[in-house]
CSV table of C-alpha atoms in Angstrom, one decimal:
chain,number,residue,atom,x,y,z
P,1,MET,CA,-167.2,58.3,-143.5
P,2,SER,CA,-166.1,61.6,-145.1
P,3,VAL,CA,-165.3,64.7,-142.9
P,4,ASP,CA,-166.4,68.1,-144.0
P,5,ARG,CA,-163.7,70.7,-144.5
P,6,LEU,CA,-164.1,74.3,-143.5
P,7,ASP,CA,-163.5,75.7,-147.0
P,8,ALA,CA,-166.0,73.2,-148.5
P,9,LEU,CA,-168.7,74.3,-146.0
P,10,LEU,CA,-168.0,78.0,-146.9
P,11,VAL,CA,-168.6,77.2,-150.6
P,12,GLU,CA,-171.7,75.2,-149.8
P,13,ALA,CA,-173.1,78.1,-147.7
P,14,ARG,CA,-172.4,80.7,-150.3
P,15,LEU,CA,-174.0,78.6,-153.1
P,16,ALA,CA,-177.1,77.9,-151.0
P,17,LEU,CA,-177.6,81.6,-150.1
P,18,SER,CA,-176.9,82.7,-153.7
P,19,GLN,CA,-179.5,80.3,-155.1
P,20,ALA,CA,-182.0,81.5,-152.5
P,21,GLY,CA,-181.6,85.1,-153.7
P,22,ILE,CA,-179.9,86.4,-150.6
P,23,ASP,CA,-178.1,89.7,-151.0
P,24,GLU,CA,-174.4,89.5,-150.4
P,25,PRO,CA,-174.3,85.7,-150.1
P,26,ALA,CA,-170.5,85.5,-149.7
P,27,SER,CA,-170.5,87.9,-146.8
P,28,GLU,CA,-173.5,86.3,-145.1
P,29,ALA,CA,-172.0,82.8,-145.6
P,30,ARG,CA,-168.8,83.9,-143.9
P,31,ARG,CA,-170.8,85.3,-141.0
P,32,LEU,CA,-172.9,82.2,-140.6
P,33,VAL,CA,-170.0,79.8,-140.8
P,34,GLY,CA,-167.8,81.9,-138.5
P,35,GLU,CA,-170.6,82.5,-135.9
P,36,CYS,CA,-171.9,78.9,-135.9
P,37,LEU,CA,-168.5,77.3,-135.7
P,38,GLY,CA,-167.0,79.9,-133.3
P,39,LEU,CA,-164.2,80.9,-135.8
P,40,SER,CA,-162.6,84.2,-136.5
P,41,PRO,CA,-162.6,85.8,-140.0
P,42,VAL,CA,-158.9,85.2,-140.1
P,43,THR,CA,-159.3,81.5,-139.4
P,44,LEU,CA,-161.9,81.2,-142.2
P,45,VAL,CA,-159.4,82.5,-144.7
P,46,THR,CA,-156.2,80.9,-143.5
P,47,GLN,CA,-157.3,77.4,-142.2
P,48,GLY,CA,-159.7,76.2,-144.9
P,49,THR,CA,-158.5,72.6,-144.7
P,50,THR,CA,-159.5,72.4,-141.1
P,51,PRO,CA,-161.9,69.4,-140.6
P,52,VAL,CA,-165.3,70.2,-139.0
P,53,ASP,CA,-167.0,67.5,-136.9
P,54,ALA,CA,-170.3,66.1,-138.0
P,55,GLU,CA,-172.4,67.7,-135.2
P,56,ALA,CA,-171.1,71.2,-135.9
P,57,ALA,CA,-171.5,70.7,-139.6
P,58,ALA,CA,-175.1,69.7,-139.0
P,59,ARG,CA,-175.8,72.8,-136.9
P,60,LEU,CA,-174.3,74.9,-139.6
P,61,ARG,CA,-176.4,73.3,-142.4
P,62,MET,CA,-179.5,73.9,-140.3
P,63,ALA,CA,-178.6,77.6,-140.0
P,64,ILE,CA,-177.9,77.8,-143.7
P,65,ALA,CA,-181.3,76.3,-144.5
P,66,ARG,CA,-183.1,78.7,-142.2
P,67,ARG,CA,-181.4,81.7,-143.8
P,68,ALA,CA,-182.1,80.4,-147.3
P,69,GLY,CA,-185.7,80.0,-146.2
P,70,GLY,CA,-185.9,83.7,-145.3
P,71,MET,CA,-185.2,83.8,-141.6
P,72,PRO,CA,-183.2,87.0,-140.9
P,73,LEU,CA,-179.5,86.5,-140.3
P,74,HIS,CA,-179.5,88.1,-136.8
P,75,ARG,CA,-182.5,86.0,-135.7
P,76,ILE,CA,-180.5,82.9,-136.6
P,77,LEU,CA,-177.5,84.2,-134.7
P,78,GLY,CA,-179.7,85.3,-131.8
P,79,ARG,CA,-178.1,88.7,-131.4
P,80,ARG,CA,-177.3,92.0,-133.2
P,81,GLU,CA,-174.9,94.8,-132.9
P,82,PHE,CA,-176.3,98.2,-132.0
P,83,TYR,CA,-174.1,101.3,-131.3
P,84,GLY,CA,-171.2,99.0,-130.5
P,85,LEU,CA,-173.1,96.8,-128.1
P,86,SER,CA,-173.9,93.1,-128.7
P,87,LEU,CA,-177.6,92.7,-128.0
P,88,SER,CA,-179.4,89.4,-127.6
P,89,LEU,CA,-182.8,89.0,-129.4
P,90,SER,CA,-185.9,87.1,-128.4
P,91,PRO,CA,-189.3,86.5,-130.1
P,92,GLU,CA,-190.8,89.3,-128.0
P,93,THR,CA,-188.2,91.9,-129.1
P,94,LEU,CA,-187.9,94.0,-132.3
P,95,GLU,CA,-184.6,93.5,-134.0
P,96,PRO,CA,-182.7,96.8,-133.6
P,97,ARG,CA,-182.0,98.5,-137.0
P,98,PRO,CA,-179.0,100.7,-137.9
P,99,ASP,CA,-181.4,103.5,-138.8
P,100,THR,CA,-182.4,103.8,-135.1
P,101,GLU,CA,-178.8,104.7,-134.3
P,102,VAL,CA,-179.4,108.2,-135.7
P,103,LEU,CA,-181.8,108.9,-132.9
P,104,VAL,CA,-179.1,108.0,-130.4
P,105,ASP,CA,-176.6,110.1,-132.4
P,106,HIS,CA,-178.8,113.2,-132.0
P,107,LEU,CA,-179.9,112.6,-128.4
P,108,LEU,CA,-176.3,112.1,-127.1
P,109,PRO,CA,-175.1,115.7,-127.2
P,110,ARG,CA,-178.2,117.0,-125.5
P,111,ALA,CA,-178.2,114.3,-122.9
P,112,ARG,CA,-174.5,114.8,-122.2
P,113,ALA,CA,-175.1,118.5,-121.7
P,114,ILE,CA,-177.8,117.6,-119.1
P,115,ALA,CA,-175.5,115.2,-117.3
P,116,GLN,CA,-172.7,117.8,-117.2
P,117,ARG,CA,-175.0,120.5,-115.9
P,118,ARG,CA,-176.7,118.4,-113.3
P,119,GLY,CA,-174.2,115.7,-112.5
P,120,THR,CA,-176.7,113.0,-113.6
P,121,CYS,CA,-179.2,112.3,-116.3
P,122,ARG,CA,-182.3,110.2,-115.7
P,123,VAL,CA,-183.5,108.4,-118.9
P,124,ILE,CA,-186.7,106.4,-119.5
P,125,ASP,CA,-187.1,104.2,-122.5
P,126,LEU,CA,-190.8,103.3,-123.1
P,127,GLY,CA,-191.4,100.1,-125.0
P,128,THR,CA,-187.7,99.2,-124.7
P,129,GLY,CA,-187.6,95.8,-126.4
P,130,THR,CA,-184.0,94.7,-126.4
P,131,GLY,CA,-183.1,97.9,-124.4
P,132,ALA,CA,-181.1,99.1,-127.4
P,133,ILE,CA,-181.7,102.8,-127.2
P,134,LEU,CA,-181.4,103.1,-123.5
P,135,LEU,CA,-178.3,100.9,-123.3
P,136,ALA,CA,-176.6,102.9,-126.0
P,137,LEU,CA,-177.2,106.1,-124.1
P,138,LEU,CA,-176.0,104.6,-120.8
P,139,SER,CA,-172.8,103.2,-122.5
P,140,GLU,CA,-171.9,106.7,-123.8
P,141,ILE,CA,-172.9,108.7,-120.7
P,142,PRO,CA,-171.4,107.3,-117.4
P,143,GLU,CA,-173.5,109.7,-115.3
P,144,ALA,CA,-176.8,108.5,-116.7
P,145,GLN,CA,-179.3,106.2,-114.9
P,146,GLY,CA,-182.0,104.4,-116.9
P,147,LEU,CA,-185.4,102.9,-116.6
P,148,ALA,CA,-186.7,100.5,-119.3
P,149,THR,CA,-190.4,99.8,-119.6
P,150,ASP,CA,-192.2,97.3,-121.7
P,151,ILE,CA,-195.6,95.4,-121.7
P,152,SER,CA,-193.7,92.1,-122.2
P,153,ASP,CA,-192.0,90.2,-119.4
P,154,GLU,CA,-189.8,88.4,-122.0
P,155,ALA,CA,-188.7,91.7,-123.5
P,156,LEU,CA,-187.8,93.0,-120.1
P,157,ALA,CA,-185.9,89.8,-119.3
P,158,THR,CA,-184.0,90.2,-122.6
P,159,ALA,CA,-183.2,93.9,-121.9
P,160,THR,CA,-182.0,93.0,-118.5
P,161,HIS,CA,-179.7,90.3,-119.9
P,162,ASN,CA,-178.3,92.8,-122.4
P,163,ALA,CA,-177.6,95.3,-119.6
P,164,GLN,CA,-175.7,92.6,-117.7
P,165,ALA,CA,-173.8,91.4,-120.8
P,166,ASN,CA,-172.6,94.9,-121.5
P,167,GLY,CA,-171.7,95.8,-117.9
P,168,LEU,CA,-174.5,98.3,-117.5
P,169,GLU,CA,-176.8,96.6,-115.0
P,170,GLY,CA,-175.8,98.9,-112.2
P,171,ARG,CA,-177.4,101.9,-113.8
P,172,PHE,CA,-180.3,100.0,-115.5
P,173,GLU,CA,-183.8,99.1,-114.1
P,174,THR,CA,-187.0,97.8,-115.6
P,175,VAL,CA,-190.7,98.1,-114.9
P,176,LYS,CA,-193.6,96.3,-116.6
P,177,SER,CA,-195.9,99.1,-117.8
P,178,ASP,CA,-198.3,99.8,-120.6
P,179,TRP,CA,-196.7,103.1,-121.6
P,180,TRP,CA,-197.2,105.6,-118.6
P,181,GLU,CA,-199.5,103.3,-116.6
P,182,LYS,CA,-197.1,102.3,-113.9
P,183,ILE,CA,-194.6,105.2,-114.2
P,184,SER,CA,-194.0,107.8,-111.5
P,185,GLY,CA,-191.4,110.6,-111.2
P,186,GLN,CA,-189.8,112.7,-113.8
P,187,TYR,CA,-186.9,112.2,-116.2
P,188,ASP,CA,-184.3,114.3,-118.0
P,189,VAL,CA,-184.7,112.3,-121.2
P,190,ILE,CA,-187.7,110.4,-122.5
P,191,VAL,CA,-187.1,108.1,-125.5
P,192,SER,CA,-189.2,105.6,-127.4
P,193,ASN,CA,-189.2,103.7,-130.6
P,194,PRO,CA,-192.9,102.8,-130.5
P,195,PRO,CA,-195.1,100.8,-132.9
P,196,TYR,CA,-195.9,103.0,-135.9
P,197,ILE,CA,-197.0,100.8,-138.8
P,198,VAL,CA,-200.6,101.5,-139.9
P,199,SER,CA,-202.7,98.4,-139.1
P,200,SER,CA,-204.0,98.0,-142.6
P,201,VAL,CA,-200.5,97.8,-143.9
P,202,MET,CA,-199.3,95.1,-141.5
P,203,GLU,CA,-200.1,92.2,-143.8
P,204,ARG,CA,-198.2,93.8,-146.6
P,205,LEU,CA,-194.9,94.0,-144.7
P,206,GLU,CA,-192.0,91.8,-145.9
P,207,ARG,CA,-192.2,88.3,-144.5
P,208,ASN,CA,-188.7,88.6,-142.9
P,209,VAL,CA,-190.2,91.4,-140.7
P,210,LEU,CA,-193.8,90.2,-140.2
P,211,ASP,CA,-192.8,86.6,-139.5
P,212,TYR,CA,-190.1,87.3,-137.0
P,213,ASP,CA,-190.6,90.8,-135.3
P,214,PRO,CA,-193.4,90.8,-132.7
P,215,TRP,CA,-196.7,92.1,-134.1
P,216,ARG,CA,-197.3,94.5,-131.2
P,217,ALA,CA,-193.9,96.1,-131.6
P,218,LEU,CA,-195.0,97.1,-135.2
P,219,ASP,CA,-198.7,97.7,-135.2
P,220,GLY,CA,-199.4,101.4,-134.5
P,221,GLY,CA,-203.2,101.3,-134.9
P,222,PRO,CA,-205.6,102.5,-137.6
P,223,ASP,CA,-203.4,105.6,-138.4
P,224,GLY,CA,-200.1,104.4,-137.0
P,225,LEU,CA,-200.3,107.1,-134.3
P,226,ASP,CA,-201.8,105.3,-131.2
P,227,ALA,CA,-198.6,105.1,-129.3
P,228,TYR,CA,-197.6,108.7,-130.1
P,229,ARG,CA,-200.8,109.9,-128.6
P,230,LYS,CA,-200.1,108.1,-125.4
P,231,LEU,CA,-196.5,109.3,-125.3
P,232,ALA,CA,-197.4,112.9,-125.9
P,233,GLU,CA,-200.2,112.9,-123.4
P,234,GLY,CA,-198.0,111.6,-120.5
P,235,ALA,CA,-194.7,113.2,-121.4
P,236,ASP,CA,-195.3,116.6,-119.9
P,237,ALA,CA,-196.0,115.2,-116.4
P,238,HIS,CA,-192.9,113.0,-116.5
P,239,LEU,CA,-190.4,115.4,-118.0
P,240,LYS,CA,-188.1,117.5,-115.9
P,241,ASP,CA,-187.5,121.2,-116.6
P,242,GLU,CA,-185.1,121.6,-119.6
P,243,GLY,CA,-185.5,117.9,-120.4
P,244,ILE,CA,-186.0,116.4,-123.9
P,245,VAL,CA,-188.1,113.8,-125.6
P,246,GLY,CA,-186.9,111.7,-128.5
P,247,VAL,CA,-189.0,109.4,-130.6
P,248,GLU,CA,-188.5,107.3,-133.8
P,249,ILE,CA,-191.1,107.9,-136.4
P,250,GLY,CA,-192.3,106.4,-139.7
P,251,TYR,CA,-191.1,108.0,-142.9
P,252,ASP,CA,-194.4,109.8,-143.5
P,253,GLN,CA,-195.4,110.7,-139.9
P,254,LYS,CA,-193.3,113.8,-139.1
P,255,ILE,CA,-196.1,116.4,-139.4
P,256,ALA,CA,-198.7,114.3,-137.6
P,257,VAL,CA,-196.3,113.5,-134.7
P,258,ILE,CA,-195.2,117.1,-134.4
P,259,GLU,CA,-198.9,118.2,-134.2
P,260,LEU,CA,-199.6,115.7,-131.4
P,261,PHE,CA,-196.7,116.9,-129.3
P,262,CYS,CA,-197.2,120.5,-130.0
P,263,ALA,CA,-200.8,120.2,-128.9
P,264,GLN,CA,-199.4,119.1,-125.5
P,265,GLY,CA,-197.2,122.2,-125.2
P,266,PHE,CA,-194.0,120.9,-126.8
P,267,GLN,CA,-191.8,122.4,-129.4
P,268,VAL,CA,-189.6,120.7,-132.0
P,269,LEU,CA,-185.9,120.9,-131.4
P,270,GLU,CA,-184.8,118.7,-134.2
P,271,ALA,CA,-186.1,116.6,-137.1
P,272,VAL,CA,-183.7,113.8,-137.9
P,273,SER,CA,-183.3,111.9,-141.2
P,274,ASP,CA,-182.0,108.3,-141.4
P,275,LEU,CA,-179.2,106.9,-143.5
P,276,GLY,CA,-181.4,106.8,-146.6
P,277,GLY,CA,-182.6,110.5,-146.2
P,278,ARG,CA,-186.0,109.6,-144.9
P,279,ASP,CA,-187.6,111.2,-141.8
P,280,ARG,CA,-186.7,109.0,-138.9
P,281,ALA,CA,-186.8,110.8,-135.5
P,282,LEU,CA,-188.0,113.9,-133.7
P,283,ILE,CA,-186.6,115.6,-130.6
P,284,PHE,CA,-188.9,117.8,-128.5
P,285,ALA,CA,-188.7,120.1,-125.5
P,286,ARG,CA,-191.2,122.2,-123.6
């Protein structure tokens, strides 16, 4: 019985992904092989003749087949990096995207200033999913305390696991809530990456999004603004004096979301573009 070698499996993975039309097949092949076999990038390069046992090779081939079939790489791996944190994914959580990091980038200086001024900074993340935004803020601001909310028990369990895995559980709490429904008290920073896809567009999303990200984390209602209405209506009562609100938005929603928040007495502090130059986030204050 022949034994698979590491270098041969790398070639097999690269060819399969290339034939499936995957972008950057060589890079993804190295990532899949390394992650599935628990090997470092250096080992992949320097120890190609290493034999791989049949069970491990079978697991790897299953992962390759899933990726070739369109399953996103990070769904296969079960985790994704966000702002330097390794975050586990689950079927009930949106996969964090690099573009969302720009919201964290622009919130951080303002949140740090609040923490320095007050000695603490209370943050609430509505619709937290993996906990990505809140955990990124907590990891960068030692004085901050965070509350993560979601309508999904599984999402909250995933966020809690991610807090524990990154050593942030001592400053991280969760509550199951439909937006503001179960929320009391006031916060220095209110953040959210809510569903904002127009309902009629949902079926036209790429399959690697529609088939793997939870529908309710994407569908923003008939005009994509349902969640923003709820966020804007409740933000004033839950925001401390001199606090800030930060939300991710769709590329064509800046004006509409600004109007919703301004109607509730807020003013725009900053409009943020993503890595591709598209409107991506807004920061408000009273």
